[in-house]
XYZ file of C-alpha atoms in Angstrom:
371
model
C 0.056 0.064 -0.028
C 1.179 3.599 -0.597
C 1.792 4.542 2.895
C 3.208 1.311 4.157
C 6.296 2.112 6.428
C 4.789 5.471 7.622
C 4.304 5.841 11.200
C 1.891 8.512 12.293
C 1.244 9.718 16.018
C -2.031 11.198 16.222
C -3.179 13.449 19.212
C -6.261 14.905 17.543
C -9.909 14.514 18.622
C -13.418 14.466 17.006
C -13.371 14.691 13.221
C -10.737 16.559 11.213
C -7.641 14.906 12.528
C -9.125 11.509 13.265
C -10.760 11.349 9.772
C -7.255 12.409 8.236
C -5.289 9.811 9.930
C -7.823 7.065 9.300
C -7.567 7.628 5.642
C -3.695 7.267 6.043
C -4.177 3.985 8.032
C -6.462 2.739 5.174
C -3.547 3.213 2.878
C -0.975 1.278 5.086
C 0.197 3.791 7.623
C 0.729 2.739 11.020
C -1.425 5.184 13.077
C -0.935 5.413 16.916
C -3.845 7.206 18.507
C -2.814 8.792 21.716
C -5.876 9.185 23.846
C -6.365 11.164 27.155
C -7.314 8.893 30.256
C -11.036 9.868 29.487
C -10.511 8.341 25.991
C -11.469 9.877 22.479
C -14.669 11.683 22.925
C -16.403 10.068 19.853
C -16.122 6.723 21.572
C -19.258 7.917 23.503
C -21.044 10.241 21.006
C -24.054 9.134 19.226
C -25.741 5.700 18.351
C -23.814 2.618 18.902
C -23.818 -0.999 17.350
C -22.098 -4.065 18.809
C -20.639 -1.899 21.574
C -19.001 0.831 19.649
C -20.081 4.224 18.462
C -20.702 4.413 14.770
C -18.696 7.844 14.672
C -15.839 6.119 16.354
C -15.937 3.174 14.016
C -15.893 5.217 11.004
C -12.830 7.455 12.062
C -10.526 4.970 14.069
C -10.405 1.734 12.329
C -7.061 0.061 11.935
C -5.478 2.349 14.381
C -3.448 1.478 17.692
C -4.460 3.168 20.960
C -1.998 4.532 23.453
C -3.608 5.883 26.502
C -1.331 8.677 28.344
C -1.619 11.459 30.739
C 0.616 14.043 29.170
C 0.665 15.920 32.380
C 2.793 13.092 33.809
C 6.402 13.436 33.031
C 7.291 9.747 32.700
C 4.368 9.191 30.226
C 5.094 12.323 28.384
C 8.834 11.096 28.147
C 7.439 7.823 26.609
C 5.393 9.659 24.083
C 8.564 11.760 22.981
C 10.464 8.586 22.354
C 7.691 7.359 20.148
C 7.669 10.709 18.228
C 11.542 10.401 17.712
C 10.686 7.481 15.373
C 7.706 8.819 13.767
C 7.201 10.391 10.263
C 4.073 12.271 11.063
C 2.532 14.018 13.984
C -0.951 15.295 14.042
C -2.644 17.576 16.731
C -5.711 19.443 17.049
C -5.521 21.660 20.060
C -5.919 25.328 20.574
C -2.729 27.132 19.632
C -0.309 27.281 22.363
C -1.468 24.091 24.156
C 1.302 22.037 22.538
C 4.042 24.517 23.445
C 2.944 24.318 27.135
C 3.080 20.680 27.016
C 6.760 20.815 25.414
C 5.369 19.089 22.285
C 5.541 22.086 19.893
C 7.197 21.819 16.543
C 10.447 23.398 17.497
C 10.893 21.022 20.359
C 9.898 18.043 18.324
C 11.691 18.814 15.004
C 14.951 19.388 17.078
C 14.774 15.894 18.258
C 13.322 14.256 14.950
C 14.231 16.847 11.903
C 12.344 14.296 9.448
C 9.060 14.928 11.548
C 6.080 16.237 9.475
C 4.040 18.097 12.035
C 0.483 19.205 11.173
C -1.553 21.291 13.560
C -5.333 21.708 12.767
C -7.063 24.509 14.568
C -10.282 26.469 14.282
C -8.659 29.718 12.866
C -5.187 28.783 12.540
C -1.972 29.554 14.594
C -1.769 33.348 13.995
C -4.364 36.298 13.428
C -6.661 38.019 16.030
C -9.151 34.827 16.186
C -6.369 32.302 16.788
C -7.501 31.849 20.483
C -11.129 31.837 19.821
C -12.797 28.399 20.513
C -14.972 27.141 17.821
C -16.389 23.805 16.253
C -17.773 23.307 12.775
C -21.073 25.405 12.973
C -19.222 28.521 14.450
C -16.514 28.422 11.781
C -19.113 28.076 9.099
C -21.009 31.231 10.410
C -17.822 33.230 10.610
C -16.997 32.167 6.985
C -20.393 33.148 5.414
C -21.338 29.470 4.529
C -24.322 29.510 7.091
C -25.587 32.827 5.551
C -25.440 30.951 2.106
C -27.324 28.092 3.666
C -30.630 29.817 3.455
C -33.926 28.081 3.882
C -37.226 28.625 2.163
C -38.244 31.208 4.799
C -35.391 33.238 4.156
C -33.627 32.433 7.412
C -30.223 30.633 7.725
C -30.302 27.000 8.476
C -28.102 24.756 10.438
C -25.689 23.100 7.819
C -26.449 19.497 7.131
C -22.681 18.580 6.587
C -19.590 19.527 8.830
C -17.772 20.889 5.794
C -15.240 23.116 7.754
C -14.157 19.715 9.624
C -13.925 17.847 6.506
C -12.229 20.372 4.483
C -9.578 20.803 7.023
C -9.205 16.897 7.110
C -8.513 16.953 3.202
C -6.229 19.993 3.295
C -4.313 18.401 6.034
C -3.913 15.101 4.228
C -2.919 16.938 1.168
C -0.311 18.968 2.928
C 1.128 16.023 4.838
C 1.562 13.936 1.772
C 3.267 17.065 -0.116
C 5.609 17.365 2.796
C 6.251 13.646 2.819
C 6.986 13.831 -0.854
C 9.354 16.736 -0.607
C 11.152 15.109 2.396
C 12.445 12.524 0.074
C 14.638 15.074 -1.626
C 15.627 17.280 1.490
C 15.446 14.810 4.170
C 13.614 17.290 6.323
C 10.089 17.470 7.574
C 8.068 20.518 7.836
C 5.226 22.184 9.991
C 1.578 22.560 8.494
C -0.638 25.148 10.077
C -4.056 24.032 8.931
C -6.998 26.254 9.647
C -10.488 24.927 9.412
C -11.572 28.470 8.386
C -8.943 28.807 5.734
C -9.909 25.203 4.432
C -13.544 26.084 4.176
C -12.911 29.614 2.665
C -10.865 27.873 -0.095
C -13.882 25.946 -1.043
C -15.818 29.060 -2.141
C -14.560 29.901 -5.675
C -17.871 29.460 -7.477
C -19.740 31.536 -4.634
C -17.729 34.724 -4.916
C -18.898 36.404 -7.940
C -20.911 38.962 -6.290
C -18.270 39.618 -3.642
C -15.313 39.905 -5.760
C -16.912 41.453 -8.673
C -19.509 43.902 -7.136
C -18.375 44.078 -3.510
C -21.542 42.841 -2.177
C -23.163 39.710 -0.705
C -25.267 37.450 -3.089
C -28.939 37.420 -2.953
C -28.975 33.829 -2.305
C -32.027 32.521 -3.897
C -31.276 34.349 -7.161
C -27.922 32.703 -7.512
C -27.165 30.014 -10.048
C -26.311 27.393 -7.334
C -29.072 28.194 -4.957
C -32.298 28.472 -6.708
C -32.039 31.342 -9.234
C -31.674 28.868 -12.236
C -34.395 26.730 -13.383
C -32.229 23.777 -14.322
C -30.461 23.883 -10.972
C -33.145 23.660 -8.224
C -35.030 21.243 -5.935
C -38.528 20.619 -6.994
C -41.478 19.119 -4.844
C -43.382 15.945 -6.436
C -46.928 15.003 -5.738
C -46.203 12.581 -2.779
C -44.144 15.033 -0.945
C -40.888 13.840 -2.068
C -38.242 15.898 -4.071
C -36.141 15.653 -7.007
C -33.346 18.005 -8.261
C -32.432 19.288 -11.781
C -28.612 19.686 -11.478
C -27.262 20.784 -14.961
C -27.745 24.182 -16.403
C -26.318 23.570 -19.722
C -28.814 24.659 -22.347
C -28.764 21.359 -24.017
C -30.268 19.838 -20.926
C -33.030 22.626 -20.976
C -33.769 21.873 -24.493
C -34.286 18.231 -23.964
C -36.376 18.731 -20.742
C -38.754 21.316 -22.093
C -39.227 19.555 -25.550
C -40.411 16.574 -23.802
C -42.589 18.515 -21.419
C -44.067 20.060 -24.708
C -42.909 23.621 -23.990
C -39.832 23.802 -25.995
C -39.833 27.792 -25.961
C -39.102 27.728 -22.264
C -35.524 26.541 -22.820
C -34.839 30.089 -24.100
C -35.865 31.488 -20.646
C -32.906 29.368 -19.225
C -30.461 31.288 -21.126
C -31.270 34.309 -19.033
C -29.075 35.026 -15.853
C -30.085 33.315 -12.807
C -32.799 35.267 -11.069
C -34.384 36.109 -14.180
C -35.792 32.564 -15.030
C -39.125 32.749 -12.997
C -41.379 31.735 -15.900
C -39.463 28.293 -16.366
C -39.162 27.843 -12.667
C -43.022 28.231 -12.195
C -43.887 25.807 -14.936
C -41.582 23.176 -13.687
C -42.995 23.680 -10.070
C -46.560 22.934 -11.457
C -45.365 20.072 -13.669
C -43.230 18.169 -11.042
C -46.086 18.760 -8.437
C -48.237 16.710 -10.558
C -46.699 13.198 -10.348
C -44.917 10.918 -7.734
C -41.200 10.672 -7.498
C -41.531 7.139 -8.656
C -43.455 8.196 -11.731
C -40.901 10.970 -12.527
C -38.178 8.314 -12.206
C -39.791 6.268 -14.926
C -40.460 9.426 -17.054
C -36.814 10.659 -16.834
C -35.604 7.079 -17.998
C -33.356 7.511 -21.037
C -33.792 11.438 -21.220
C -30.249 13.208 -21.347
C -30.988 15.559 -18.398
C -29.053 16.038 -15.184
C -31.730 15.054 -12.605
C -31.624 12.920 -9.381
C -34.227 12.141 -6.781
C -33.672 13.532 -3.223
C -32.997 10.236 -1.360
C -33.423 9.855 2.232
C -29.976 9.148 3.855
C -30.740 5.483 4.523
C -31.874 5.001 0.897
C -28.753 6.890 -0.398
C -26.415 4.530 1.521
C -28.243 1.507 0.301
C -28.147 2.276 -3.260
C -26.567 -0.462 -5.710
C -23.980 2.107 -7.068
C -22.304 2.697 -3.639
C -22.246 -1.087 -2.951
C -20.640 -1.865 -6.336
C -18.138 1.076 -5.791
C -17.382 -0.547 -2.189
C -18.300 2.835 -0.482
C -20.539 1.037 1.942
C -19.725 -2.401 3.145
C -20.484 -4.839 5.886
C -17.976 -6.835 8.117
C -18.412 -10.241 9.586
C -20.015 -8.852 12.672
C -22.681 -7.037 10.692
C -21.375 -3.600 11.305
C -21.442 -1.286 8.253
C -18.604 1.005 7.310
C -17.723 3.725 4.939
C -15.481 2.733 2.268
C -12.299 4.246 0.756
C -12.799 7.132 -1.769
C -9.058 7.122 -2.907
C -8.933 4.183 -5.190
C -5.631 3.084 -6.769
C -5.246 0.848 -9.552
C -2.134 -0.469 -7.956
C -1.497 -1.010 -4.380
C -5.272 -0.181 -3.356
C -6.139 0.477 0.250
C -6.809 -2.574 2.628
C -9.232 -1.539 5.129
C -8.711 -2.980 8.670
C -12.082 -2.718 10.413
C -10.621 -3.653 13.883
C -11.049 -0.737 16.446
C -8.616 -0.395 19.446
C -9.698 -0.577 22.863
C -8.677 2.330 25.059
C -4.996 2.005 25.853
C -4.956 -1.360 24.208
C -1.333 -1.090 23.114
C 0.074 0.552 26.244
C 1.424 -2.758 27.679
C 3.433 -3.790 24.525
C 4.774 -0.339 24.097
C 5.841 -0.016 27.709
C 7.480 -3.478 27.380
C 9.507 -2.659 24.511
C 9.998 0.967 24.940
C 9.531 1.492 21.251
C 7.470 -0.745 19.257
C 3.919 -0.928 19.646
């Protein structure tokens, strides 16, 4: 596997760091999760199956667990000895916490110059908000994406997905892999300052036209991506379900409106978003006249970007995801998320085993190095 031989020491908690290091474990890295005496919080968050939290199962498979009290000098020394032999170190605490523990980059890189050190924090290591506590919702609110997540009543909605967390996870993974690649040439590691807000803001290229071109916030429901385009919207069906049109290219509009008997409305879709109300109102009435199942049959074979709005359980049970191995079941009946990074050569090999809290302490302490 691509990361075989890479040792990762992971002090992060909750979602961004643990998801990052799980992806590394899936591709062969040895990931040692260092947990506080109380354990990784997600061991006890949310629903459980077969004794383990689903959240924990889908962020900590294939890792080893070392339970340490880092305020204890002897246990911290054991951790330092482990980091001396590591390739990657990941932490997700508020800026300054690692320095107070003597686990900052300056200290660790002096001991291990090849170390790639990744800090994930809400707002980064510098700037006026660096010490501000925040999780995903607050970061999305600060970054404008809660504003963009406007409901039908014009009020902002709680975002459905933790995109600040996941953006930071992916940015952190990308940075670590770049640093490891460069280390092959220089022999030296590096320090990554990954801000969850930076990572989220970097996901906004297609949303910033009004901001960068006209120095204003968008009128959300008039923008192409959020309801202003007839061919890029959510529509309600007769049975209270919904479908989406998700392709605004004019060829799709021509195909759709021709089949609906109103070919002239395709021209409306060539107008700017926010000026397509005639087409939108027609489609609202049309889609409200049949059930989602009926529309699924109607769209069969038609070259239009459309999709049903699936319930989450429906989506995860779909045949396509099973074929892609993005949802699979282990021998104990636990369902897992699969690996999205699919190599032709040396593909990931998922180890679904979960470590018990501190499971590897004894073997580590007995050898002093190997876990």
